[in-house]
Structure formats: structure tokens, C-alpha cells
Short mmCIF file of C-alpha atoms in Angstrom, two decimals:
data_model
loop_
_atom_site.label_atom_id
_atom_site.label_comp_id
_atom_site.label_asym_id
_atom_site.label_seq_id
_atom_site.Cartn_x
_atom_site.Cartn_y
_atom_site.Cartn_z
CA UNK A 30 79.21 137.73 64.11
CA UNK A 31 79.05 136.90 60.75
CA UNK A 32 76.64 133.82 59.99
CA UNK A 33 78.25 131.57 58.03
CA UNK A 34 76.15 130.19 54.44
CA UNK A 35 76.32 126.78 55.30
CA UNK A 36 73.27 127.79 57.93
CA UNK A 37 71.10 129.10 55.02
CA UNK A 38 71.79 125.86 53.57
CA UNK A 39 70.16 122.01 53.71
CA UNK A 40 70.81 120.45 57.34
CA UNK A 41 72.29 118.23 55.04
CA UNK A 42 75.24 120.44 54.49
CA UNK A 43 78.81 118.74 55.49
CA UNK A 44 79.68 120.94 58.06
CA UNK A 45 75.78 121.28 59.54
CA UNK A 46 76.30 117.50 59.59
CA UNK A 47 79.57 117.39 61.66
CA UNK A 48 78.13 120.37 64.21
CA UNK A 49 75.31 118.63 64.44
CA UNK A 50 76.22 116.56 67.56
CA UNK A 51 76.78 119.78 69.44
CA UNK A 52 74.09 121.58 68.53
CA UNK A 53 72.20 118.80 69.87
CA UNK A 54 73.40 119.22 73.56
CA UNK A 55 74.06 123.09 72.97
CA UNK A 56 69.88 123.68 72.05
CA UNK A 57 69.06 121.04 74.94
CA UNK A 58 71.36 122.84 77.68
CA UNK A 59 69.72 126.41 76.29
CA UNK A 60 66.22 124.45 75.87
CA UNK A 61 66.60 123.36 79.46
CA UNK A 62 67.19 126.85 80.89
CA UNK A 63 64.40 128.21 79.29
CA UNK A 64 61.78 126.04 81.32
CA UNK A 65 63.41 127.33 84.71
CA UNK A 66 60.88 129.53 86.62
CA UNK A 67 61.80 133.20 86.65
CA UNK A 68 61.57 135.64 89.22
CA UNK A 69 58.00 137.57 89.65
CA UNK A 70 58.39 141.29 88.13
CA UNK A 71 57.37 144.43 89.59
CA UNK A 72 54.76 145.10 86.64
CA UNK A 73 54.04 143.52 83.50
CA UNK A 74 57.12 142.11 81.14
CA UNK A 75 56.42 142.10 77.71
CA UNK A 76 59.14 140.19 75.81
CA UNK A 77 60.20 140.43 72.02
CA UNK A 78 62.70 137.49 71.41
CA UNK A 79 63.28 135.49 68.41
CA UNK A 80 64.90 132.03 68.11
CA UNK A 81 67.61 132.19 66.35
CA UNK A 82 70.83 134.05 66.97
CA UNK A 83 71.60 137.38 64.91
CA UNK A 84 68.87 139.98 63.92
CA UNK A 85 65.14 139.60 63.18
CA UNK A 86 63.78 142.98 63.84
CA UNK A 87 63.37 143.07 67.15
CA UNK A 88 64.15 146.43 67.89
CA UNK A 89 61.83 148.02 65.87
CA UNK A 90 59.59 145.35 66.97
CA UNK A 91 59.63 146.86 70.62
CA UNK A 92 59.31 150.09 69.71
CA UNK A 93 56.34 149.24 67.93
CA UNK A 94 54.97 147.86 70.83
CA UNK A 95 55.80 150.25 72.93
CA UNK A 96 53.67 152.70 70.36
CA UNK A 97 50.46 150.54 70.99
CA UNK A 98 51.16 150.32 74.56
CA UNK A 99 50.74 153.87 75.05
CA UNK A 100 47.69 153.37 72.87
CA UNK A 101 46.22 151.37 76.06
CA UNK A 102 47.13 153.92 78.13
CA UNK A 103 50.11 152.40 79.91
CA UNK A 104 53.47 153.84 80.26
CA UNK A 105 56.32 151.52 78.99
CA UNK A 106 59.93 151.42 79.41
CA UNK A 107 62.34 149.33 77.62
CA UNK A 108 64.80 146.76 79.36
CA UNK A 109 67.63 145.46 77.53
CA UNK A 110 71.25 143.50 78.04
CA UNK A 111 73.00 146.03 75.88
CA UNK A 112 74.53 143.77 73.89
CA UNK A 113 77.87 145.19 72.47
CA UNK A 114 77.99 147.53 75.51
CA UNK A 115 80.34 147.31 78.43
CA UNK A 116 78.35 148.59 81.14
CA UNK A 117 76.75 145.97 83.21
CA UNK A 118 74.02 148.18 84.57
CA UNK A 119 71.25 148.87 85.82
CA UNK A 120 71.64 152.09 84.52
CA UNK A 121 68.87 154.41 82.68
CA UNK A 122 70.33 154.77 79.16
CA UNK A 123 71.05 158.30 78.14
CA UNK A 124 71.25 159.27 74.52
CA UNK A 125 72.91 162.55 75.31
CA UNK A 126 75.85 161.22 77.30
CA UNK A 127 75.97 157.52 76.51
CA UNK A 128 77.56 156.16 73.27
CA UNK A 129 77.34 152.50 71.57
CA UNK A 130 80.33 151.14 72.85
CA UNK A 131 78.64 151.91 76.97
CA UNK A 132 75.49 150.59 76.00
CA UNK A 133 75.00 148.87 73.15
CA UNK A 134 73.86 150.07 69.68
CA UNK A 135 70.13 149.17 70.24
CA UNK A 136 68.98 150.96 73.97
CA UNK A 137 70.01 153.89 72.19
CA UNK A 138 67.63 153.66 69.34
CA UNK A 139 65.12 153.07 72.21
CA UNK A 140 66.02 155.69 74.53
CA UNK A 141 65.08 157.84 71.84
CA UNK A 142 61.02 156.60 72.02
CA UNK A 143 60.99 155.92 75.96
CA UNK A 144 62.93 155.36 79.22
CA UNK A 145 65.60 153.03 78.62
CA UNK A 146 67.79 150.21 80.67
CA UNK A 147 70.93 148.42 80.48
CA UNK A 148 70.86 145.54 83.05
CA UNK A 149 72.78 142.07 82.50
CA UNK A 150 70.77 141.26 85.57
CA UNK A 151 67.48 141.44 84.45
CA UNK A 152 65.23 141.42 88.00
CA UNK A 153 67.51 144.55 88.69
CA UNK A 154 66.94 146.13 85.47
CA UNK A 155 62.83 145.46 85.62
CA UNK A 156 63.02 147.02 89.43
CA UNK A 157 64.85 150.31 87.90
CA UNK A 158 62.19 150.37 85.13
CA UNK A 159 59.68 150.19 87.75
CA UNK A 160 61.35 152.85 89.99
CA UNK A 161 61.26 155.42 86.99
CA UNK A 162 57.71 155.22 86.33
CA UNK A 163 57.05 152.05 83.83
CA UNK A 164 53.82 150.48 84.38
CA UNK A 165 55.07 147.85 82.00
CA UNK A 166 58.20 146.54 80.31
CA UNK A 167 59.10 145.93 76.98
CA UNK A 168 62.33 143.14 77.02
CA UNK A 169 64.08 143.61 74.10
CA UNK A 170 65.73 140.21 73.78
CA UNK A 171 65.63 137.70 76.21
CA UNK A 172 63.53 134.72 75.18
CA UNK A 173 66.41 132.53 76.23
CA UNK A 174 66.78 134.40 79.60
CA UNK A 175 64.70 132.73 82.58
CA UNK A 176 65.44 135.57 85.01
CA UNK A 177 62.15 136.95 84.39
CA UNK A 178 58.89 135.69 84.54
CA UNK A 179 57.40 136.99 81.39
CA UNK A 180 53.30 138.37 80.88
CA UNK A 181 53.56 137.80 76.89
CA UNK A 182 56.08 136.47 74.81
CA UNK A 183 56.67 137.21 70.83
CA UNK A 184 59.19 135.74 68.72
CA UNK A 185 60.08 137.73 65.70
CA UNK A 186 61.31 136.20 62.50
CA UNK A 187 62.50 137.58 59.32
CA UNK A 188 60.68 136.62 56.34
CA UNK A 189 63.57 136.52 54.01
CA UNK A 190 65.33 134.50 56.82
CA UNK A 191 62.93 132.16 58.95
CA UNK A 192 65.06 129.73 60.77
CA UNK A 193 67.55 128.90 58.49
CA UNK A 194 68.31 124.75 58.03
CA UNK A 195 66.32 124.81 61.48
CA UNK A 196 69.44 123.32 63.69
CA UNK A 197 70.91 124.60 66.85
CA UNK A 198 73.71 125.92 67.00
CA UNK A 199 76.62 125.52 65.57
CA UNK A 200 74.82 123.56 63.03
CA UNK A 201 72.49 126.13 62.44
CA UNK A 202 71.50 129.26 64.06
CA UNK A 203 68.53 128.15 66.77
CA UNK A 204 69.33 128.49 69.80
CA UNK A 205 67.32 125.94 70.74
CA UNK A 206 65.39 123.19 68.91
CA UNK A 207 62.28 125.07 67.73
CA UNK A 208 60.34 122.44 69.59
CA UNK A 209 61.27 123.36 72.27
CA UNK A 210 60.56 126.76 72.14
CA UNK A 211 56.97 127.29 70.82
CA UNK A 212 55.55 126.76 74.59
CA UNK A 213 57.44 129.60 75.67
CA UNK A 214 55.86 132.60 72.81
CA UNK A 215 52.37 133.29 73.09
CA UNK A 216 52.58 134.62 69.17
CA UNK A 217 54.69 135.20 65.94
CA UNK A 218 55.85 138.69 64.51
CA UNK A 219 56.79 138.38 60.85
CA UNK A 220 58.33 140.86 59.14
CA UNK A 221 58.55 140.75 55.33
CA UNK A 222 57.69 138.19 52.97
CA UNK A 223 59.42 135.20 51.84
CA UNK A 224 59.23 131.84 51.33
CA UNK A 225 61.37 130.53 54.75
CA UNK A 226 59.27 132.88 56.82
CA UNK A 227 56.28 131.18 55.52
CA UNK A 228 57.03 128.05 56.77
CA UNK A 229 57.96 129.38 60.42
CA UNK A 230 54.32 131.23 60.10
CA UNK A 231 52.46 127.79 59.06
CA UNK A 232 54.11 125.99 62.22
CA UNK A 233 53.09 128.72 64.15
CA UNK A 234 49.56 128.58 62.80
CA UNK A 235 49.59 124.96 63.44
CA UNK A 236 50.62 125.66 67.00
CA UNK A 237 47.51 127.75 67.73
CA UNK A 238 49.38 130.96 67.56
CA UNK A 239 48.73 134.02 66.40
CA UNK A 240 50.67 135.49 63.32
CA UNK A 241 51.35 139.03 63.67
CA UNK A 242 52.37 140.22 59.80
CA UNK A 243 54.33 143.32 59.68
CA UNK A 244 56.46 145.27 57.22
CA UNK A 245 59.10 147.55 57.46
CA UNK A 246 58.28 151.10 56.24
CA UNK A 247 60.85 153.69 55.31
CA UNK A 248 60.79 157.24 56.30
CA UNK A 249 61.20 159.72 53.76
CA UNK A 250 61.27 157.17 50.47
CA UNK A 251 60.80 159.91 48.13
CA UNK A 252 64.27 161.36 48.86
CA UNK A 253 66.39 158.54 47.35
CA UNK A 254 64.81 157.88 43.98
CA UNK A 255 67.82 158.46 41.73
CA UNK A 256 70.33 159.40 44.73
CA UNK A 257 73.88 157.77 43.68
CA UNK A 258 74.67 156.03 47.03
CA UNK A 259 77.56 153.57 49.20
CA UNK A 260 75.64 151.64 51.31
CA UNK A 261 76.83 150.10 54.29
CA UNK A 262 74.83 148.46 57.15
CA UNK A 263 75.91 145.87 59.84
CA UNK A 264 73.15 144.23 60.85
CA UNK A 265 71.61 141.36 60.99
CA UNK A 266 71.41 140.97 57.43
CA UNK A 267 72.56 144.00 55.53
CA UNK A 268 70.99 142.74 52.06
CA UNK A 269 67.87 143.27 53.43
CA UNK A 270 68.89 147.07 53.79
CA UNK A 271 70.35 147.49 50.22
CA UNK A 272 67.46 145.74 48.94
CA UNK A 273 65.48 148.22 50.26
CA UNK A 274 67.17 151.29 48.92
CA UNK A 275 67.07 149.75 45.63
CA UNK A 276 63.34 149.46 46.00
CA UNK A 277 62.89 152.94 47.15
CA UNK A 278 65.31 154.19 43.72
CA UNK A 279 68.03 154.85 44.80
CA UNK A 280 71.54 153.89 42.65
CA UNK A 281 73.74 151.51 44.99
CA UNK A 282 76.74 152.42 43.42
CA UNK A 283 78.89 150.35 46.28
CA UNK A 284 77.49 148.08 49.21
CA UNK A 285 79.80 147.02 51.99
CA UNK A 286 78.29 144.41 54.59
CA UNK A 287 79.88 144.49 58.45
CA UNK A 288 78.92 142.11 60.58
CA UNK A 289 76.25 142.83 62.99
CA UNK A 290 76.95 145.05 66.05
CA UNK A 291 80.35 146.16 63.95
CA UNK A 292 82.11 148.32 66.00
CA UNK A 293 83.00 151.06 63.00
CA UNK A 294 86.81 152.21 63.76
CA UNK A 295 87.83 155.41 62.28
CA UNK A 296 89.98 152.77 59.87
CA UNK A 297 86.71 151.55 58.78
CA UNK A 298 85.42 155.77 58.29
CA UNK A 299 88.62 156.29 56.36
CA UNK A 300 87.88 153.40 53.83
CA UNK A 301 84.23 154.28 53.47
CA UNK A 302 85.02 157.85 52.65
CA UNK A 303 87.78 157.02 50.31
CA UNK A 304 85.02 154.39 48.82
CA UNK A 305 83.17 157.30 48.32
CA UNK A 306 85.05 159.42 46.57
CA UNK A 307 86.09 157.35 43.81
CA UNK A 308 82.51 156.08 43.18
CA UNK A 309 80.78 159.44 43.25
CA UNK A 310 78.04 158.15 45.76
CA UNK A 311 76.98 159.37 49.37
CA UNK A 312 76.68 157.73 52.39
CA UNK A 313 74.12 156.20 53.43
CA UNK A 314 73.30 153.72 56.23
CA UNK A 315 70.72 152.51 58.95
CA UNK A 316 69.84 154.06 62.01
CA UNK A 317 71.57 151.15 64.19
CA UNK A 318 74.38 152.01 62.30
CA UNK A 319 74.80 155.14 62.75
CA UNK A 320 74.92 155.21 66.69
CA UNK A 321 78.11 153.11 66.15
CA UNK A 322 80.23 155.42 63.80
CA UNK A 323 83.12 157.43 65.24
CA UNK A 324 82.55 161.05 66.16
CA UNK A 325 84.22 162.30 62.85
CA UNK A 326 81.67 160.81 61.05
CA UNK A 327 78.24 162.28 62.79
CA UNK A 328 76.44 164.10 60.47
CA UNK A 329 78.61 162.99 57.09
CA UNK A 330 76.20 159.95 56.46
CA UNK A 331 72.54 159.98 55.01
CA UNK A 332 70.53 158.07 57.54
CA UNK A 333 67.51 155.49 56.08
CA UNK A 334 65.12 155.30 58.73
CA UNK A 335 62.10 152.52 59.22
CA UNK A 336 59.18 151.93 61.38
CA UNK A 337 57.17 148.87 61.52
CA UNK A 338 53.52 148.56 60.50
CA UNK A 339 51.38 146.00 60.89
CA UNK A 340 48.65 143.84 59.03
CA UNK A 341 45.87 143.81 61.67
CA UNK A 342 46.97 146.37 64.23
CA UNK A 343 44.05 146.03 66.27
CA UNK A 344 44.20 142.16 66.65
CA UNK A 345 47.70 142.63 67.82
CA UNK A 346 47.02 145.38 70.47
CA UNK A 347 44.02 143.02 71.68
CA UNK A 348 46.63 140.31 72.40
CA UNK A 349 48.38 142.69 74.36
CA UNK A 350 45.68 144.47 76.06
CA UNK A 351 44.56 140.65 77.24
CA UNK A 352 48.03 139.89 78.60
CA UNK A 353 48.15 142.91 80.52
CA UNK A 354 45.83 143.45 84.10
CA UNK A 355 44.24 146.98 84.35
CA UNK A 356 46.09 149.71 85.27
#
């Protein structure tokens, strides 16, 4: 899906305006859901969420956590809904046999850093986690999902991004009135700097919660100063991507922006590769990306990986160590 501007906009917009009616009792159905009781877990589940629809950085955000989990000495396993995926699970994600269009784009990232799961039915997918040796569980996604009685909620929200006009959707992209959902996070990653972000952080501040700051680091930055390059990403929000090639200097000479989860077809390959071609630039995309391109294309495309780092580390592995009972 491809947010539309209007949600980046005033609530004021026109069209936020006429939605608004339905994001009222859309956010209040989704609101209402949340506050159900979920079922108890076999160990601890650690949730990264955020609360709006679309990409944040959660993904990176969980394997981050599941870095300084193993820091505490616990053994963590990812569970996910493998969105984008047809399999319905439970089923321990394999990178070697599994592809984007099984799964999902994102357990495959994660298999790559720990034991991963597919599972629309999330008490299933927490008792396979459990059954493979996870003392704990990182939830990728699922703030909005009851199923599970969560240890430790995080939301994660993009600087450049925050909330948008702040209105469920349709109107805007919450999926619930923000209200509604501080009571279920127990603390706020922020990733990147800007100016909506800031305002999400101040709330959250003002809530009693604990802002976890974090920035995305690239891998391998010195590589693309002056590298001529077509850039493609669809994620969450793709500018975020080219703006950070520019900043590492490299020479966009061609961006194309797909929506997130884009499905890349080998129409899509042929159009890229033609792209180019005529502009004289190589390939490069994101790691998300790049689990979705068609065979033909493995190993044609530069790959721009990033890891998350945080501000205060140690006050964030604290808050988890706290949430979690001794092993």
C-alpha cells in the first residue's frame, strides 16, 4: 500500500475531513480489541509494534533487541504474521528453502539473526517458538493483536514520519486513536530525527515513558561515495532510503519508489535493468528488498545494509532486563 499525501497533511485536509467519520468507529473497533485479555505465553513476549499502518523500523528494531537479549543471556526467537506471505503457519522460517512470497519479506531478514516463525495464530506460533528452544519472544508486529498477553511493549516511530495528521484510518494512518494506545506500550523507539517524531517523543515523555533514541547505521558507507546508482526500495518510505545513499555519497542517478511489501515481477526486473542501462548507474536497493526480487535478479543488485544503534543502550537493555523474570 501506498499512503496517500493527504495523511502527511493537516487533519484539516478535505478528504481527512470526509474519512473522518470512519476512522472514528474504525480506531474505536481496533481500540476496543486491543484492551481484550490475551492468552498467557509459554515464556516471555516481547513486542515491537508501532501505531500507525506502513513501516517504522520495526524489523530492525527486533533484531536489535534480539542482539541485547542475548546480551542478558536469554535465547530469543522471533514470531511474526508474515505479512505478504501465504503460509498460515506455524512453521519455523527457513531462509534456505523459503522465499518472500511463503513467508513474507521480513521473517526472512530475521531468520537470518535467530529462529524464526510464521503463525497467523499467534498462541500457536509462541508454543512453536517455545518448542525450539526460545526462552523469550520477540513479536515483530502485533500491537493491535490481543492474542497474546505481552511482557513489554514498544512502539516504534519514524522520526521523519511520527503519526502523520494523527487520525485513524482512513483519515489518517493510526490504527487507533493514539489515546488509546499509550496504555498498551511500556516505551517509545525513535528512529531518526525530525520534527513530527518529536512531537510523538514529547507525548510520550509526558506519558511517563521512556524514549528509546536510535539511528539507523549503514554497513559498509565507504563503498558508495561517488558510486553512480538506480535506487529502488519499497518500503515503508523509500525516501528515507535514497536519502540515505545520498548522505553516504553516492550519485542517485534514478530513484524508483514501490510500494511497501512490492511483490517485484520479472516485468518490474526488466524495467529496472533497462533503467539502468540508459542511465549508466547500478543497482542498488535495501535488504527487505532484495528477498523479494525474482531469481534472475539475485546477485545483479548492490545491497545497502543497516543496523540500528541506540542513544543509551544500557538504559534500554535495563527496561528489558526488568520486564523479563530470571532465567
Amino acid at each position: 500500500m501506498r499512503p496517500p499525501g493527504f495523511w502527511s497533511r493537516p487533519p484539516t485536509h478535505p478528504l481527512a475531513r470526509i474519512l473522518a467519520p470512519v476512522g472514528r468507529i474504525y480506531g474505536g473497533l481496533t481500540a476496543d480489541r486491543m484492551d481484550r485479555p490475551g492468552a498467557v505465553p509459554p515464556c516471555p513476549v516481547l513486542c515491537v509494534g508501532n501505531f500507525t499502518l506502513g513501516g517504522a523500523g520495526k524489523t530492525p528494531t527486533a533484531l536489535a533487541l534480539a542482539g541485547l537479549l542475548r546480551d542478558l543471556g536469554r535465547t530469543p526467537a522471533f514470531l511474526s504474521r508474515g505479512y505478504g506471505g501465504r503460509h498460515s503457519g506455524p512453521v519455523i522460517v527457513d531462509p534456505a528453502r523459503h522465499r518472500a512470497e511463503e513467508v513474507g519479506d521480513e521473517p526472512l531478514l530475521l531468520a537470518r539473526a535467530a529462529t524464526a516463525v510464521v503463525a497467523r495464530d499467534r498462541p500457536a506460533g509462541a508454543r512453536l517458538c517455545a518448542g525450539s528452544g526460545a526462552d523469550v519472544i520477540v513479536m515483530d508486529d502485533g500491537l493491535q493483536n490481543p492474542s497474546l498477553s505481552k511482557s513489554l511493549s514498544l512502539a516504534v516511530i519514524d522520526g521523519g514520519a511520527g503519526i502523520g495528521n494523527g487520525l485513524p484510518f482512513p483519515a489518517g494512518p493510526l490504527r487507533a486513536p493514539l489515546l488509546r494506545q499509550w496504555r498498551h506500550v511500556a516505551g517509545l523507539v525513535l528512529i531518526g530525527e525530525g520534527m513530527a517524531g518529536a512531537g510523538v517523543a514529547a507525548e510520550a515523555e509526558a506519558q511517563g515513558l521512556p524514549v528509546h533514541r536510535a539511528r539507523l547505521v549503514p554497513e559498509g558507507g565507504a563503498d558508495w561515495a561517488g558510486r553512480r546508482v538506480v535506487a529502488f526500495a519499497g518500503i515503508g518510505r523509500p525516501q528515507k532510503f535514497f536519502e540515505t545513499l545520498r548522505a553516504l555519497g553516492a550519485e542517485i542517478v534514478a530513484e524508483r519508489a514501490f510500494p511497501d511489501h512490492h511483490p517485484y515481477r520479472p516485468r518490474d526486473w526488466a524495467a529496472l535493468t533497462a533503467l539502468a542501462a540508459r542511465e549508466g548507474g547500478d543497482l542498488v536497493t535495501t535488504a527487505k528488498d532484495a528477498v523479494r526480487l525474482p531469481p534472475e535478479a539475485r546477485g545483479a543488485v548492490a545491497v545497502l545494509t543497516v543496523a540500528l544503534a541506540f542513544d543509551d543502550e544500557a538504559g534500554l537493555r535495563r527496561q528489558l532486563a526488568a520486564a523479563l523474570p530470571r532465567a
